[in-house]
C-alpha positions as MATLAB code, in Angstrom:
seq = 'XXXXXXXXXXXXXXXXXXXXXXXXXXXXXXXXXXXXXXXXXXXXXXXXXXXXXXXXXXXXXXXXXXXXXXXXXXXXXXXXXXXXXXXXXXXXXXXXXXXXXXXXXXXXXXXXXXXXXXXXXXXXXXXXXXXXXXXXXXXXXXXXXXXXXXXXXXXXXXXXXXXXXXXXXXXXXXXXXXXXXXXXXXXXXXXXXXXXXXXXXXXXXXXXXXXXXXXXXXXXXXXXXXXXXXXXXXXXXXXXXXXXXXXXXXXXXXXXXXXXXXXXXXXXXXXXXXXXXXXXXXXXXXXXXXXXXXXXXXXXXXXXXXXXXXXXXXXXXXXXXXXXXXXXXXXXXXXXXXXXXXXXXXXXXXXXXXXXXXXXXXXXXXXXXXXXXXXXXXXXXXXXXXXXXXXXXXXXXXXXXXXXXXXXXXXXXXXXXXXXXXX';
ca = [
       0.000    0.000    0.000;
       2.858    3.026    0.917;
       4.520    1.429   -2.071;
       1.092    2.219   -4.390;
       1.032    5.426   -2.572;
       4.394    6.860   -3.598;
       4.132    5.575   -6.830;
       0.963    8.118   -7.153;
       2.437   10.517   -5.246;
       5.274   10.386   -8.024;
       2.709   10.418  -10.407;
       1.631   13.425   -9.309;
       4.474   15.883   -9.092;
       5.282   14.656  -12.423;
       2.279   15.350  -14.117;
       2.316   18.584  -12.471;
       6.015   19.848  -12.947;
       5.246   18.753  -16.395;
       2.157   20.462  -16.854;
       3.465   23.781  -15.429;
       6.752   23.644  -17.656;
       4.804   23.158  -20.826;
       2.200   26.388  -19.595;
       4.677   28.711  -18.965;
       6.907   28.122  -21.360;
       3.966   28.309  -24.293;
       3.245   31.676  -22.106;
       6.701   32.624  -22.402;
       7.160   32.132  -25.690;
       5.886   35.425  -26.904;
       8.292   37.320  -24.858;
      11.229   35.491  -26.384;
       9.481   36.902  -29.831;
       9.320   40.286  -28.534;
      12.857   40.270  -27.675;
      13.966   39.150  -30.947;
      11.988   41.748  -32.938;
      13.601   44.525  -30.677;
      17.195   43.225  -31.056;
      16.677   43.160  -34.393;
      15.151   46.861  -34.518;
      17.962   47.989  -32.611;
      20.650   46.320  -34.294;
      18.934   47.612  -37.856;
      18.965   51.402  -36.570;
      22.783   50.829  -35.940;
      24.032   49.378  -38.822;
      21.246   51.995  -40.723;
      23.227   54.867  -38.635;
      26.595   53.466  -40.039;
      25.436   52.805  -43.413;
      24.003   56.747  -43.928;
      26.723   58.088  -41.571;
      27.116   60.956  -44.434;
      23.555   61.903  -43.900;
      24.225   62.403  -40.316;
      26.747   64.613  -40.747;
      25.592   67.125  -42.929;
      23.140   67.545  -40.594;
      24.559   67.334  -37.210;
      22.423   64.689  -35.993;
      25.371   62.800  -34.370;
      23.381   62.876  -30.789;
      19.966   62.300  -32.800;
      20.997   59.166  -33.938;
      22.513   58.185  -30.910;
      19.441   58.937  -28.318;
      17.567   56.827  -31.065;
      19.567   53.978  -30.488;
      19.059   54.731  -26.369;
      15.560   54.400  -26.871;
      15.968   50.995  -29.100;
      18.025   49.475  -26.584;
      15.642   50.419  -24.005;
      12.780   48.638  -25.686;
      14.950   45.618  -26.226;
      16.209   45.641  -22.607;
      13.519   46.817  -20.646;
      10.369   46.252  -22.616;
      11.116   42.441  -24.063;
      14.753   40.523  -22.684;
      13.706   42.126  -18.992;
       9.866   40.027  -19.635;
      11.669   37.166  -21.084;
      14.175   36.618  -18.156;
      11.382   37.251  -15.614;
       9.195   34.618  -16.974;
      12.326   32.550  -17.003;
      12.777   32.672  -13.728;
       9.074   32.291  -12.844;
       9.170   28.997  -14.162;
      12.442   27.818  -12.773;
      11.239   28.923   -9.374;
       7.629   27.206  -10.136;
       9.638   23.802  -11.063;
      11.533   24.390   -8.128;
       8.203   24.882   -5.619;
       6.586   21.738   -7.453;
       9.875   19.450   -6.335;
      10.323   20.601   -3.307;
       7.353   20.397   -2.172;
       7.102   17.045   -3.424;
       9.860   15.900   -1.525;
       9.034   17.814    1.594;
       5.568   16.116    1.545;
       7.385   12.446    0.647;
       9.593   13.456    3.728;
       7.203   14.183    6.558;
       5.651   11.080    5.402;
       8.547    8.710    5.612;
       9.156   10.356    8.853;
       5.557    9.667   10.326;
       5.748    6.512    9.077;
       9.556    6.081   10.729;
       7.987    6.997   13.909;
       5.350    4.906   13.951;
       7.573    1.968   13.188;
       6.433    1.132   10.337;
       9.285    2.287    8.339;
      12.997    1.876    9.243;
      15.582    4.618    9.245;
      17.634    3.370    6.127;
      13.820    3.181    4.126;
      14.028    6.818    4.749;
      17.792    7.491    3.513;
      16.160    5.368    0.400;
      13.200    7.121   -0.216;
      16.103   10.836   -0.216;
      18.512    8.620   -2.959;
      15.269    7.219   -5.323;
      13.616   10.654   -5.167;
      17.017   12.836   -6.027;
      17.898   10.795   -8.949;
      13.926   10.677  -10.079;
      13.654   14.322   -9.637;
      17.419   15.296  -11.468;
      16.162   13.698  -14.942;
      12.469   15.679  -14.831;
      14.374   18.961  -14.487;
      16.716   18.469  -17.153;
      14.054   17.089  -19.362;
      12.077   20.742  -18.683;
      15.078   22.568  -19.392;
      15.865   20.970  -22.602;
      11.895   21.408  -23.537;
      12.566   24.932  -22.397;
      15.236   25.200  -24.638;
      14.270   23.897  -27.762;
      10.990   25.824  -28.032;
      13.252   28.733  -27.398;
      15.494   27.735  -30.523;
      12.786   27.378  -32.533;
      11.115   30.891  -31.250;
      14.569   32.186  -32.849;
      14.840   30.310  -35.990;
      11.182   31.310  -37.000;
      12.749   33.859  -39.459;
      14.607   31.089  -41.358;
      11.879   28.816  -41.081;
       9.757   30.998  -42.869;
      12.363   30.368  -45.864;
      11.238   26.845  -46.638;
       7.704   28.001  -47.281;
       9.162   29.582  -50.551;
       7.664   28.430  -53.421;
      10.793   26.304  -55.337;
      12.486   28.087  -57.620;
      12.363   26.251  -61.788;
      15.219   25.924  -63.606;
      14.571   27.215  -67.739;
      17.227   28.415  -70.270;
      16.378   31.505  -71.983;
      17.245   32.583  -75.120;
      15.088   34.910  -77.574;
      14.422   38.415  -75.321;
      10.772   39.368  -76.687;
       9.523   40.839  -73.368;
       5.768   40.452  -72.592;
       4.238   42.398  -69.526;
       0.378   41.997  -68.217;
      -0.070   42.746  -64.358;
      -1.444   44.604  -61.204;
       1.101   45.183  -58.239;
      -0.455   45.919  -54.446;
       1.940   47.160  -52.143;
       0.879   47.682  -48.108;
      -2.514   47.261  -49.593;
      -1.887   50.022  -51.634;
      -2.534   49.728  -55.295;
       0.634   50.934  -57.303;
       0.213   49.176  -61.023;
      -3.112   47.965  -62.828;
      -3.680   46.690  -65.923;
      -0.476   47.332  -67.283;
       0.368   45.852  -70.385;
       3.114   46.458  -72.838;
       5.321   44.033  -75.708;
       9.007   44.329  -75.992;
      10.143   43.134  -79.587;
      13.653   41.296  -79.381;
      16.037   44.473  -80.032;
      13.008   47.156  -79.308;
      14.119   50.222  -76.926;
      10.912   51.060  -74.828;
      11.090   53.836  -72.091;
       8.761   54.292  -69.283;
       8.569   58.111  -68.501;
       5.855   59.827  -65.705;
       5.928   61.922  -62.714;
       7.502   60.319  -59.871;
       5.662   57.604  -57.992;
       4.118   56.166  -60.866;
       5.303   52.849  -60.856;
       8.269   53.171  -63.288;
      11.055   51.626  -61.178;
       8.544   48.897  -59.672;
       8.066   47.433  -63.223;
      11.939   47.108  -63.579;
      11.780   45.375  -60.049;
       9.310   43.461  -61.364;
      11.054   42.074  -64.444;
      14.149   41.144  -62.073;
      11.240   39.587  -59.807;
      12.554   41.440  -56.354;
       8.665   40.734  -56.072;
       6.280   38.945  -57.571;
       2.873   40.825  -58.782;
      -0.419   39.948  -57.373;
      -2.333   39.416  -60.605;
      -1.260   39.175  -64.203;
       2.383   37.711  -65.789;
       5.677   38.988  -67.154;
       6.939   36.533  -69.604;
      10.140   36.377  -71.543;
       9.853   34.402  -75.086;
       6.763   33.239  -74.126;
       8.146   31.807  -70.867;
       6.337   33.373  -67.629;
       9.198   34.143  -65.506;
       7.359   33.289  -62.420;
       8.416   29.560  -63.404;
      12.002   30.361  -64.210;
      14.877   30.152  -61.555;
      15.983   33.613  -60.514;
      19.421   33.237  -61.006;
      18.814   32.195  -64.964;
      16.383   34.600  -65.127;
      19.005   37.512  -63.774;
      22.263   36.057  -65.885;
      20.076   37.661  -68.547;
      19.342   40.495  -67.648;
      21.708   43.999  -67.003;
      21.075   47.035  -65.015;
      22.322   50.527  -64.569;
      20.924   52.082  -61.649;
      20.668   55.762  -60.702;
      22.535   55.503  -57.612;
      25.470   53.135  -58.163;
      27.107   51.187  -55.716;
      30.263   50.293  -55.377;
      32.416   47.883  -53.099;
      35.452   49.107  -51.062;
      37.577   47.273  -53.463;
      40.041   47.655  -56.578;
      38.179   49.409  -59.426;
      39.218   46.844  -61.744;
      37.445   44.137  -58.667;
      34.456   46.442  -59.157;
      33.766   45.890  -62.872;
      34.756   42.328  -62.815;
      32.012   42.026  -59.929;
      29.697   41.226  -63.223;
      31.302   38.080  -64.142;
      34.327   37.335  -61.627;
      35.941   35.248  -63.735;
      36.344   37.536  -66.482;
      40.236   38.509  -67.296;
      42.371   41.370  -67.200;
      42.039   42.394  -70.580;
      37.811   41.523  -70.929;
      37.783   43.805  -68.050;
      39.806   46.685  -69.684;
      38.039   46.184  -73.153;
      34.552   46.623  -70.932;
      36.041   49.605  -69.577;
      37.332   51.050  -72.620;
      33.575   50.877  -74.055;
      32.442   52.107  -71.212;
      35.015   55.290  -71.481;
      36.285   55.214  -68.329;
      39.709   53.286  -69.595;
      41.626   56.278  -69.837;
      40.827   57.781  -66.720;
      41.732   54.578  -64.827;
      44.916   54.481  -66.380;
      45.223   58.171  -64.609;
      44.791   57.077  -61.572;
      47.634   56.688  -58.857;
      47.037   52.500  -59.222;
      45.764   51.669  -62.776;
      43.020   49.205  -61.858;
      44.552   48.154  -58.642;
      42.870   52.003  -57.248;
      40.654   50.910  -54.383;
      37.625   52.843  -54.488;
      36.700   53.465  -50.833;
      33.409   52.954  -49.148;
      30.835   52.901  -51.909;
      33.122   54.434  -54.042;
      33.461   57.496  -52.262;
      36.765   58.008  -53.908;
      35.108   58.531  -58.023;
      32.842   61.344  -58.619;
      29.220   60.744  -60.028;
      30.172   60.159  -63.369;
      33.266   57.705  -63.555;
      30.736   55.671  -60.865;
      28.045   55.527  -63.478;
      30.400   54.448  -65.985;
      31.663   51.474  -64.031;
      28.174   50.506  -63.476;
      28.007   50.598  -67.862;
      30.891   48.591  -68.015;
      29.832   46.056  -65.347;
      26.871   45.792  -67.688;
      29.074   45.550  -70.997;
      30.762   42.872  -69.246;
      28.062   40.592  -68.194;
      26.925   40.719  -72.043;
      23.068   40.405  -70.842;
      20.140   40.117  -73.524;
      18.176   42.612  -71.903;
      19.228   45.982  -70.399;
      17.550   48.040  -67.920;
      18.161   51.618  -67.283;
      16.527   53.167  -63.733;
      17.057   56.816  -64.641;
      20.572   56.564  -64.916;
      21.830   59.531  -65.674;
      18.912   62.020  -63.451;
      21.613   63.089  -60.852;
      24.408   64.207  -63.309;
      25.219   67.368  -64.467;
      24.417   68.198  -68.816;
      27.853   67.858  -70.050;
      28.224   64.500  -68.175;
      24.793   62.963  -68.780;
      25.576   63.514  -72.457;
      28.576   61.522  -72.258;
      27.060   58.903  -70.752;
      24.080   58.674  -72.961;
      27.237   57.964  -75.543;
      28.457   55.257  -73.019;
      24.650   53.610  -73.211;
      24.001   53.999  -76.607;
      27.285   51.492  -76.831;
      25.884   49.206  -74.036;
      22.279   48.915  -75.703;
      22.983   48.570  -79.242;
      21.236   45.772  -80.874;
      19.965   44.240  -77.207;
      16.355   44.685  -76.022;
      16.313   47.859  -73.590;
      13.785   49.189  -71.082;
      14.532   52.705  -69.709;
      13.519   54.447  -67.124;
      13.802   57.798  -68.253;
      13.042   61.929  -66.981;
      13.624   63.482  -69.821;
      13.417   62.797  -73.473;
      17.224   63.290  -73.781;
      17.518   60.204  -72.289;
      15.006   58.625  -74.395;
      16.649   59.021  -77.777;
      19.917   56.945  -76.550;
      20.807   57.224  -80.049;
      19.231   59.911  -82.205;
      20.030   57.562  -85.291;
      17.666   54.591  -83.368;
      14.967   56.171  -81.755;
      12.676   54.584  -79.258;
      10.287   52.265  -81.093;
       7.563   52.638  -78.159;
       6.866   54.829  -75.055;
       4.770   54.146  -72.411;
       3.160   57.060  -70.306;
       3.112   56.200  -66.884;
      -0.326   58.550  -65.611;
      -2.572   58.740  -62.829;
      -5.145   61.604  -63.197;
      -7.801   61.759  -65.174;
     -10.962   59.482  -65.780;
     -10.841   58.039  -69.376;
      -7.769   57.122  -71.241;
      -8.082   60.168  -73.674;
      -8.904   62.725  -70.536;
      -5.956   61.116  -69.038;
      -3.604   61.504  -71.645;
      -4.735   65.223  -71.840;
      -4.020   66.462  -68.209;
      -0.968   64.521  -67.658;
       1.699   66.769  -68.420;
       4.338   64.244  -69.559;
       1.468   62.828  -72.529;
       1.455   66.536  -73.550;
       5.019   66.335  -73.932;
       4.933   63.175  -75.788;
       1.882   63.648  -78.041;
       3.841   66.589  -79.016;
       6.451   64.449  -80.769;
       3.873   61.264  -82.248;
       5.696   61.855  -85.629;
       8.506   60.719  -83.805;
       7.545   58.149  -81.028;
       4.579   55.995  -80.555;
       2.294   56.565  -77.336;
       1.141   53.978  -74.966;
      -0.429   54.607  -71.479;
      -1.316   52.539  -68.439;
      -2.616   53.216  -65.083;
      -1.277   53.458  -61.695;
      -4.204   52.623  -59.971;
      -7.095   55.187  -57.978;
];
């Protein structure tokens, strides 16, 4: 009978040492969430801080930035790790209460039971060594629960990863570019029913007021994102269903703001294809007309460039972004306003520099001025497409926007197109 009776006194404390470990550490568990978002926040406005540390001093907001971070590391420290360690240590004192109680109960009953002879002093002393090394296992076996709900709390980011739709593999090879979609950002409705056709070797340039959705189609075509309705394809091959990194081996980009790593300038153009040589390198350069100034420099193509290529001024960085681009040989090019933040004399030599880059390949541009357009006055655009967002009917629309005005102007010399960006 005392033996049945310990047995469910066991019983017992497991069930509830168990019980309690699973509760609180399910309660826990959105603490430990907490405290990862705010690490991450505050971590993010660092390396942000860092990143833009020009920004923050032109204005003087050294101490700005700083009390920001204060307040980021506050919210991780006091409003989520604080919570998380607290809860913690509820639940290691809770497991603790729940075992020592047990034994404290087991105790004062081996001890009645010692005094009422019924038990003898060395059942006691092996009631102490049977309960210790029952009790040891149960709070390791929390602990490691404990622990591995915590590790997956922290890996939910990665998790989220294998929920990614698998990527197809499909060779491309003829660049007729066909575009039907709607894009919803934050709910937000940026593109709808835009669509446009890209003949193989066709120049097409997407011009409208800022905000229009001009860049988001380029984004689209390198599928950063993926639109909510409609399809892009690419020789009749919807690129939804083609592996990213075959889809972007064929395409080239020259952004407006470019980029560059603190590296050698020759590393820097070579970042396009890494394993192209010395003299690819310089011949991409050399069409890219930036071969003679790197010869000027105090290192050839050994220069380093500093931090994002502090070291270059606006134009020789644009032109290593053209011959990164010259390099990689792509089928399709896309300009993002490439030339907006340079001054007249240099945006004309780089439309030269582009006009090189995009001769005979299938280019999208991005443009703010029809300058930019006509990348080669001899080849003119074969299509432009009016990005609007005023106006009722197409014709009304085309009639208040000012950049239609601009282009209707010229119809002898370019064909109009127009698409909405949504209410």
């Amino acid at each position: 009978m005392n033996k049945i009776a310990k047995v469910t006194k066991n019983g017992i404390i497991f069930l509830m040492d168990w019980t309690c470990t699973v509760l609180i550490t399910e309660w826990r568990t959105k603490y430990r969430r907490d405290m990862n978002t705010e690490d991450n926040n505050a971590k993010s406005r660092a390396v942000d801080s860092l990143l833009n540390f020009e920004t923050v001093k032109y204005y003087n907001a050294e101490d700005y930035e700083v009390r920001c971070f204060d307040e980021a590391i506050v919210r991780y420290q006091v409003g989520s790790e604080w919570k998380s360690s607290a809860s913690l240590a509820l639940l290691n004192q809770t497991q603790n209460i729940i075992i020592g109680s047990g034994l404290l109960a087991g105790s004062l009953l081996c001890a009645h039971l010692v005094s009422e002879g019924r038990f003898q002093v060395g059942d006691y002393v092996l009631f102490g060594t049977y309960i210790i090394q029952l009790y040891t296992p149960l709070n390791w076996f929390g602990t490691y629960y404990r622990l591995i709900q915590s590790a997956f709390v922290d890996m939910e980011n990665m998790l989220t990863l294998l929920t990614e739709q698998k990527e197809v593999n499909f060779i491309l090879f003829i660049v007729t570019v066909v575009v039907h979609l709607c894009l919803f950002v934050s709910s937000a409705e940026v593109l709808r029913d835009v669509t446009f056709m890209v003949e193989a070797g066709q120049t097409v340039a997407l011009v409208g007021p800022s905000g229009s959705g001009k860049s988001s189609i380029l984004r689209l075509l390198f599928r950063f994102y993926d639109p909510q309705s409609g399809f892009i394809r690419i020789d009749g091959q919807d690129i939804s269903q083609v592996r990213q990194s075959s889809l972007r081996s064929y395409i080239g980009v020259v952004p407006q703001d470019t980029v560059l790593f603190n590296d050698t300038i020759g590393n820097n153009i070579r970042y396009s294809r890494v394993m192209a040589t010395d003299e690819e390198v310089e011949r991409a350069a050399t069409a890219a007309d930036i071969h003679d100034r790197i010869l000027e420099l105090p290192q050839g193509y050994e220069t380093v460039v500093g931090e994002r290529g502090l070291k270059l001024s606006g134009g020789e960085k644009q032109r290593v972004a053209i011959a990164r681009t010259i390099l990689k040989d792509p089928r399709i090019i896309l300009l993002d306003e490439a030339t907006s933040s340079l001054d007249t004399q240099t945006e004309r030599n780089i439309q030269t520099s582009l006009a090189k880059v995009c001769t005979n390949r299938t280019t999208i541009v991005v443009a703010h001025s029809h300058e930019m357009v006509v990348l080669n006055k001899n080849q003119r655009a074969a299509l432009v497409i009016c990005a609007i967002i005023c106006g009722e009917s197409k014709k009304k629309k085309r009639q208040q926007c000012v950049w239609c005005r601009h282009w209707l102007s010229r119809r002898g010399q370019y064909r109009l197109s127009s698409y909405s960006k949504g209410n």
